[in-house]
Amino acid sequence: MWNSVFREHQQVSPMCLGFLQWDQHSEEQWGLGWREGAICNKCTYKSSMFNLFKEIVNKSPGRKAADINRGLQVGLTQVSMGNAGLRKLLLSASIPAPSTKGCKKFRTKFVKKSYKKIF
Ligand SMILES: [Zn+2]
């Protein structure tokens, strides 16, 4: 991500000597996955958004699911902890936790589908 952002910033504003940094106002959390962009502190450069997670490849249209969220839900089936426990654990460590509704939706959609393939 940063290599392409540095290159694009240099092409858009060749004389700018500003520093590139995370654009915290436009970051998006999707479960445990994040989408981030970069901005320049001197000029008006703003990069496009980048997924900081692997996407699950499928043929359905629309936004692709984050692989980290599927792994999390599969892992939760192997321990005696649900999404509510996971949220408490993450929030205790000051890690932004995914929403309960989002976890439930993801669990329903992907874990049940994965179990059907395995068993
Ligand atoms: Zn700049």
Short mmCIF file of N, CA and C and ligand atoms in Angstrom, two decimals:
data_model
loop_
_atom_site.label_atom_id
_atom_site.label_comp_id
_atom_site.label_asym_id
_atom_site.label_seq_id
_atom_site.Cartn_x
_atom_site.Cartn_y
_atom_site.Cartn_z
N MET A 1 0.82 -1.19 0.00
CA MET A 1 0.00 0.00 0.00
C MET A 1 0.87 1.25 0.00
N TRP A 2 1.81 1.33 0.92
CA TRP A 2 2.58 2.57 1.06
C TRP A 2 3.43 2.88 -0.16
N ASN A 3 3.97 1.85 -0.81
CA ASN A 3 4.76 2.09 -2.02
C ASN A 3 3.94 2.77 -3.10
N SER A 4 2.71 2.27 -3.32
CA SER A 4 1.88 2.89 -4.36
C SER A 4 1.42 4.29 -3.93
N VAL A 5 1.19 4.48 -2.65
CA VAL A 5 0.78 5.81 -2.15
C VAL A 5 1.92 6.81 -2.32
N PHE A 6 3.15 6.40 -1.99
CA PHE A 6 4.30 7.31 -2.16
C PHE A 6 4.47 7.69 -3.63
N ARG A 7 4.35 6.68 -4.51
CA ARG A 7 4.52 6.91 -5.94
C ARG A 7 3.43 7.85 -6.47
N GLU A 8 2.19 7.61 -6.09
CA GLU A 8 1.08 8.43 -6.55
C GLU A 8 1.20 9.87 -6.04
N HIS A 9 1.59 10.01 -4.77
CA HIS A 9 1.75 11.35 -4.19
C HIS A 9 2.82 12.13 -4.94
N GLN A 10 3.91 11.45 -5.29
CA GLN A 10 5.00 12.10 -6.01
C GLN A 10 4.55 12.54 -7.41
N GLN A 11 3.68 11.74 -8.05
CA GLN A 11 3.18 12.08 -9.38
C GLN A 11 2.18 13.23 -9.32
N VAL A 12 1.32 13.22 -8.32
CA VAL A 12 0.27 14.24 -8.19
C VAL A 12 0.87 15.58 -7.73
N SER A 13 1.76 15.53 -6.75
CA SER A 13 2.37 16.74 -6.19
C SER A 13 3.88 16.59 -6.15
N PRO A 14 4.55 16.74 -7.30
CA PRO A 14 5.99 16.47 -7.36
C PRO A 14 6.85 17.39 -6.48
N MET A 15 6.38 18.58 -6.20
CA MET A 15 7.19 19.52 -5.41
C MET A 15 6.87 19.46 -3.91
N CYS A 16 5.89 18.69 -3.54
CA CYS A 16 5.46 18.65 -2.13
C CYS A 16 6.47 17.87 -1.29
N LEU A 17 6.79 18.41 -0.13
CA LEU A 17 7.71 17.74 0.80
C LEU A 17 6.98 17.31 2.07
N GLY A 18 5.66 17.21 1.97
CA GLY A 18 4.87 16.84 3.14
C GLY A 18 5.03 15.37 3.50
N PHE A 19 4.52 15.03 4.67
CA PHE A 19 4.57 13.65 5.14
C PHE A 19 3.21 12.99 4.95
N LEU A 20 3.25 11.74 4.53
CA LEU A 20 2.02 10.98 4.37
C LEU A 20 1.70 10.28 5.68
N GLN A 21 0.43 10.25 5.99
CA GLN A 21 0.00 9.60 7.24
C GLN A 21 -1.35 8.95 7.04
N TRP A 22 -1.75 8.07 7.97
CA TRP A 22 -3.06 7.44 7.90
C TRP A 22 -4.14 8.51 7.95
N ASP A 23 -5.17 8.34 7.14
CA ASP A 23 -6.32 9.23 7.19
C ASP A 23 -7.32 8.64 8.19
N GLN A 24 -7.20 9.05 9.43
CA GLN A 24 -8.01 8.46 10.50
C GLN A 24 -9.49 8.84 10.41
N HIS A 25 -9.79 9.90 9.65
CA HIS A 25 -11.19 10.31 9.54
C HIS A 25 -11.97 9.43 8.57
N SER A 26 -11.26 8.78 7.65
CA SER A 26 -11.98 7.97 6.67
C SER A 26 -11.79 6.47 6.87
N GLU A 27 -11.07 6.06 7.92
CA GLU A 27 -10.85 4.62 8.13
C GLU A 27 -12.17 3.92 8.43
N GLU A 28 -12.23 2.68 7.99
CA GLU A 28 -13.44 1.88 8.17
C GLU A 28 -13.07 0.55 8.81
N GLN A 29 -13.85 0.15 9.80
CA GLN A 29 -13.64 -1.14 10.43
C GLN A 29 -14.72 -2.09 9.94
N TRP A 30 -14.30 -3.29 9.61
CA TRP A 30 -15.25 -4.31 9.21
C TRP A 30 -14.91 -5.58 9.97
N GLY A 31 -15.54 -5.75 11.09
CA GLY A 31 -15.16 -6.85 11.98
C GLY A 31 -13.79 -6.55 12.54
N LEU A 32 -12.85 -7.47 12.32
CA LEU A 32 -11.47 -7.22 12.73
C LEU A 32 -10.63 -6.69 11.57
N GLY A 33 -11.24 -6.52 10.41
CA GLY A 33 -10.52 -5.99 9.25
C GLY A 33 -10.70 -4.48 9.15
N TRP A 34 -9.69 -3.84 8.60
CA TRP A 34 -9.72 -2.37 8.46
C TRP A 34 -9.46 -1.97 7.03
N ARG A 35 -10.08 -0.86 6.63
CA ARG A 35 -9.79 -0.20 5.35
C ARG A 35 -9.21 1.16 5.69
N GLU A 36 -8.09 1.45 5.09
CA GLU A 36 -7.40 2.70 5.41
C GLU A 36 -6.99 3.43 4.14
N GLY A 37 -6.80 4.72 4.27
CA GLY A 37 -6.26 5.54 3.22
C GLY A 37 -5.17 6.42 3.81
N ALA A 38 -4.49 7.17 2.95
CA ALA A 38 -3.43 8.05 3.42
C ALA A 38 -3.68 9.47 2.94
N ILE A 39 -3.22 10.44 3.73
CA ILE A 39 -3.31 11.84 3.35
C ILE A 39 -1.94 12.50 3.56
N CYS A 40 -1.75 13.62 2.89
CA CYS A 40 -0.52 14.40 3.04
C CYS A 40 -0.80 15.53 4.03
N ASN A 41 0.18 15.83 4.87
CA ASN A 41 -0.03 16.90 5.85
C ASN A 41 0.25 18.30 5.28
N LYS A 42 0.74 18.38 4.03
CA LYS A 42 1.03 19.69 3.43
C LYS A 42 0.07 20.05 2.28
N CYS A 43 -0.16 19.09 1.39
CA CYS A 43 -1.00 19.38 0.24
C CYS A 43 -2.36 18.69 0.40
N THR A 44 -3.16 18.70 -0.64
CA THR A 44 -4.51 18.13 -0.55
C THR A 44 -4.57 16.68 -0.99
N TYR A 45 -3.42 16.03 -1.15
CA TYR A 45 -3.41 14.64 -1.62
C TYR A 45 -4.16 13.73 -0.65
N LYS A 46 -4.97 12.87 -1.23
CA LYS A 46 -5.68 11.86 -0.47
C LYS A 46 -5.72 10.59 -1.31
N SER A 47 -5.22 9.51 -0.78
CA SER A 47 -5.17 8.26 -1.55
C SER A 47 -6.53 7.59 -1.57
N SER A 48 -6.66 6.59 -2.41
CA SER A 48 -7.87 5.77 -2.37
C SER A 48 -7.76 4.84 -1.15
N MET A 49 -8.84 4.16 -0.84
CA MET A 49 -8.85 3.30 0.34
C MET A 49 -8.25 1.93 0.00
N PHE A 50 -7.58 1.34 0.97
CA PHE A 50 -6.96 0.03 0.80
C PHE A 50 -7.48 -0.92 1.86
N ASN A 51 -7.74 -2.16 1.46
CA ASN A 51 -8.12 -3.18 2.43
C ASN A 51 -6.86 -3.67 3.12
N LEU A 52 -6.87 -3.69 4.43
CA LEU A 52 -5.73 -4.21 5.17
C LEU A 52 -6.03 -5.64 5.64
N PHE A 53 -6.74 -6.36 4.81
CA PHE A 53 -7.08 -7.75 5.08
C PHE A 53 -7.25 -8.47 3.75
N LYS A 54 -7.20 -9.79 3.83
CA LYS A 54 -7.46 -10.60 2.63
C LYS A 54 -8.96 -10.75 2.47
N GLU A 55 -9.40 -10.69 1.23
CA GLU A 55 -10.82 -10.88 0.95
C GLU A 55 -11.10 -12.33 0.60
N ILE A 56 -12.30 -12.77 0.91
CA ILE A 56 -12.74 -14.10 0.51
C ILE A 56 -13.20 -14.00 -0.93
N VAL A 57 -12.61 -14.81 -1.77
CA VAL A 57 -12.95 -14.79 -3.19
C VAL A 57 -14.22 -15.61 -3.41
N ASN A 58 -15.22 -14.99 -3.98
CA ASN A 58 -16.44 -15.70 -4.36
C ASN A 58 -17.05 -15.02 -5.58
N LYS A 59 -18.09 -15.60 -6.10
CA LYS A 59 -18.67 -15.09 -7.35
C LYS A 59 -19.81 -14.11 -7.10
N SER A 60 -20.21 -13.94 -5.87
CA SER A 60 -21.36 -13.07 -5.61
C SER A 60 -20.97 -11.60 -5.78
N PRO A 61 -21.89 -10.77 -6.25
CA PRO A 61 -21.59 -9.36 -6.45
C PRO A 61 -21.50 -8.62 -5.11
N GLY A 62 -20.92 -7.45 -5.15
CA GLY A 62 -20.86 -6.62 -3.96
C GLY A 62 -19.57 -6.78 -3.18
N ARG A 63 -19.59 -6.23 -2.00
CA ARG A 63 -18.41 -6.19 -1.15
C ARG A 63 -18.03 -7.61 -0.72
N LYS A 64 -16.75 -7.91 -0.78
CA LYS A 64 -16.24 -9.23 -0.40
C LYS A 64 -16.01 -9.27 1.11
N ALA A 65 -16.24 -10.43 1.68
CA ALA A 65 -16.05 -10.60 3.12
C ALA A 65 -14.56 -10.68 3.44
N ALA A 66 -14.23 -10.28 4.67
CA ALA A 66 -12.85 -10.33 5.13
C ALA A 66 -12.53 -11.72 5.67
N ASP A 67 -11.42 -12.26 5.22
CA ASP A 67 -11.01 -13.60 5.63
C ASP A 67 -10.77 -13.67 7.14
N ILE A 68 -10.28 -12.62 7.73
CA ILE A 68 -10.00 -12.62 9.17
C ILE A 68 -11.29 -12.83 9.97
N ASN A 69 -12.40 -12.30 9.49
CA ASN A 69 -13.67 -12.46 10.20
C ASN A 69 -14.18 -13.90 10.11
N ARG A 70 -13.98 -14.52 8.97
CA ARG A 70 -14.37 -15.92 8.84
C ARG A 70 -13.51 -16.79 9.76
N GLY A 71 -12.21 -16.53 9.78
CA GLY A 71 -11.32 -17.30 10.65
C GLY A 71 -11.69 -17.12 12.11
N LEU A 72 -12.06 -15.92 12.46
CA LEU A 72 -12.46 -15.64 13.85
C LEU A 72 -13.70 -16.45 14.23
N GLN A 73 -14.68 -16.47 13.35
CA GLN A 73 -15.91 -17.20 13.66
C GLN A 73 -15.68 -18.71 13.68
N VAL A 74 -14.86 -19.20 12.81
CA VAL A 74 -14.53 -20.64 12.83
C VAL A 74 -13.79 -20.96 14.12
N GLY A 75 -12.87 -20.09 14.52
CA GLY A 75 -12.14 -20.31 15.77
C GLY A 75 -13.05 -20.28 16.98
N LEU A 76 -14.05 -19.42 16.95
CA LEU A 76 -14.99 -19.34 18.08
C LEU A 76 -15.81 -20.63 18.25
N THR A 77 -15.95 -21.39 17.17
CA THR A 77 -16.67 -22.66 17.31
C THR A 77 -15.83 -23.70 18.04
N GLN A 78 -14.54 -23.45 18.19
CA GLN A 78 -13.64 -24.42 18.81
C GLN A 78 -13.36 -24.12 20.28
N VAL A 79 -13.85 -23.02 20.79
CA VAL A 79 -13.64 -22.66 22.20
C VAL A 79 -14.99 -22.39 22.84
N SER A 80 -15.01 -22.39 24.15
CA SER A 80 -16.28 -22.16 24.85
C SER A 80 -16.50 -20.67 25.07
N MET A 81 -16.51 -19.93 23.98
CA MET A 81 -16.74 -18.49 24.05
C MET A 81 -17.56 -18.08 22.84
N GLY A 82 -18.53 -17.23 23.05
CA GLY A 82 -19.35 -16.74 21.95
C GLY A 82 -18.91 -15.36 21.54
N ASN A 83 -19.69 -14.74 20.69
CA ASN A 83 -19.37 -13.40 20.23
C ASN A 83 -19.39 -12.37 21.35
N ALA A 84 -20.29 -12.56 22.33
CA ALA A 84 -20.35 -11.62 23.46
C ALA A 84 -19.06 -11.69 24.26
N GLY A 85 -18.56 -12.90 24.50
CA GLY A 85 -17.29 -13.07 25.21
C GLY A 85 -16.12 -12.50 24.43
N LEU A 86 -16.15 -12.69 23.13
CA LEU A 86 -15.09 -12.14 22.28
C LEU A 86 -15.08 -10.63 22.36
N ARG A 87 -16.26 -10.02 22.31
CA ARG A 87 -16.34 -8.56 22.39
C ARG A 87 -15.77 -8.05 23.72
N LYS A 88 -16.11 -8.72 24.81
CA LYS A 88 -15.59 -8.30 26.12
C LYS A 88 -14.07 -8.42 26.16
N LEU A 89 -13.56 -9.50 25.60
CA LEU A 89 -12.11 -9.73 25.58
C LEU A 89 -11.40 -8.63 24.79
N LEU A 90 -11.90 -8.34 23.58
CA LEU A 90 -11.28 -7.31 22.74
C LEU A 90 -11.38 -5.93 23.38
N LEU A 91 -12.56 -5.61 23.91
CA LEU A 91 -12.73 -4.28 24.51
C LEU A 91 -11.88 -4.13 25.77
N SER A 92 -11.65 -5.22 26.50
CA SER A 92 -10.78 -5.18 27.68
C SER A 92 -9.35 -4.85 27.29
N ALA A 93 -8.97 -5.26 26.08
CA ALA A 93 -7.62 -4.97 25.60
C ALA A 93 -7.57 -3.68 24.79
N SER A 94 -8.64 -2.89 24.83
CA SER A 94 -8.75 -1.63 24.09
C SER A 94 -8.63 -1.83 22.58
N ILE A 95 -9.09 -2.96 22.10
CA ILE A 95 -9.13 -3.24 20.66
C ILE A 95 -10.57 -3.04 20.21
N PRO A 96 -10.81 -2.20 19.20
CA PRO A 96 -12.18 -2.00 18.74
C PRO A 96 -12.82 -3.33 18.34
N ALA A 97 -13.92 -3.65 18.97
CA ALA A 97 -14.58 -4.94 18.74
C ALA A 97 -15.61 -4.81 17.63
N PRO A 98 -15.78 -5.87 16.85
CA PRO A 98 -16.84 -5.86 15.84
C PRO A 98 -18.20 -5.83 16.52
N SER A 99 -19.19 -5.34 15.80
CA SER A 99 -20.53 -5.25 16.37
C SER A 99 -21.12 -6.65 16.56
N THR A 100 -21.99 -6.78 17.54
CA THR A 100 -22.64 -8.07 17.80
C THR A 100 -23.46 -8.50 16.59
N LYS A 101 -24.15 -7.54 16.00
CA LYS A 101 -25.00 -7.83 14.84
C LYS A 101 -24.15 -8.32 13.66
N GLY A 102 -23.02 -7.67 13.44
CA GLY A 102 -22.14 -8.06 12.34
C GLY A 102 -21.56 -9.45 12.55
N CYS A 103 -21.16 -9.76 13.80
CA CYS A 103 -20.62 -11.09 14.11
C CYS A 103 -21.66 -12.17 13.87
N LYS A 104 -22.88 -11.88 14.31
CA LYS A 104 -23.96 -12.85 14.18
C LYS A 104 -24.26 -13.13 12.71
N LYS A 105 -24.30 -12.07 11.93
CA LYS A 105 -24.59 -12.20 10.50
C LYS A 105 -23.51 -13.02 9.81
N PHE A 106 -22.26 -12.72 10.14
CA PHE A 106 -21.14 -13.41 9.52
C PHE A 106 -21.14 -14.88 9.92
N ARG A 107 -21.41 -15.14 11.19
CA ARG A 107 -21.42 -16.51 11.69
C ARG A 107 -22.49 -17.33 10.95
N THR A 108 -23.65 -16.75 10.83
CA THR A 108 -24.75 -17.44 10.15
C THR A 108 -24.40 -17.73 8.71
N LYS A 109 -23.82 -16.76 8.04
CA LYS A 109 -23.56 -16.88 6.61
C LYS A 109 -22.43 -17.85 6.29
N PHE A 110 -21.30 -17.74 6.99
CA PHE A 110 -20.13 -18.48 6.59
C PHE A 110 -19.85 -19.75 7.38
N VAL A 111 -20.03 -19.72 8.66
CA VAL A 111 -19.69 -20.90 9.45
C VAL A 111 -20.63 -22.05 9.13
N LYS A 112 -21.91 -21.79 9.01
CA LYS A 112 -22.84 -22.86 8.68
C LYS A 112 -22.52 -23.43 7.30
N LYS A 113 -22.16 -22.55 6.37
CA LYS A 113 -21.80 -22.99 5.02
C LYS A 113 -20.54 -23.86 5.06
N SER A 114 -19.55 -23.46 5.89
CA SER A 114 -18.30 -24.21 6.02
C SER A 114 -18.58 -25.57 6.64
N TYR A 115 -19.44 -25.64 7.65
CA TYR A 115 -19.75 -26.91 8.30
C TYR A 115 -20.43 -27.87 7.35
N LYS A 116 -21.27 -27.34 6.48
CA LYS A 116 -21.94 -28.21 5.52
C LYS A 116 -20.93 -28.86 4.59
N LYS A 117 -19.89 -28.13 4.23
CA LYS A 117 -18.88 -28.69 3.34
C LYS A 117 -18.03 -29.73 4.04
N ILE A 118 -17.75 -29.52 5.34
CA ILE A 118 -16.87 -30.42 6.09
C ILE A 118 -17.59 -31.70 6.47
N PHE A 119 -18.83 -31.56 6.97
CA PHE A 119 -19.52 -32.74 7.51
C PHE A 119 -20.59 -33.25 6.60
ZN ZN B 1 1.73 16.44 -0.38
#
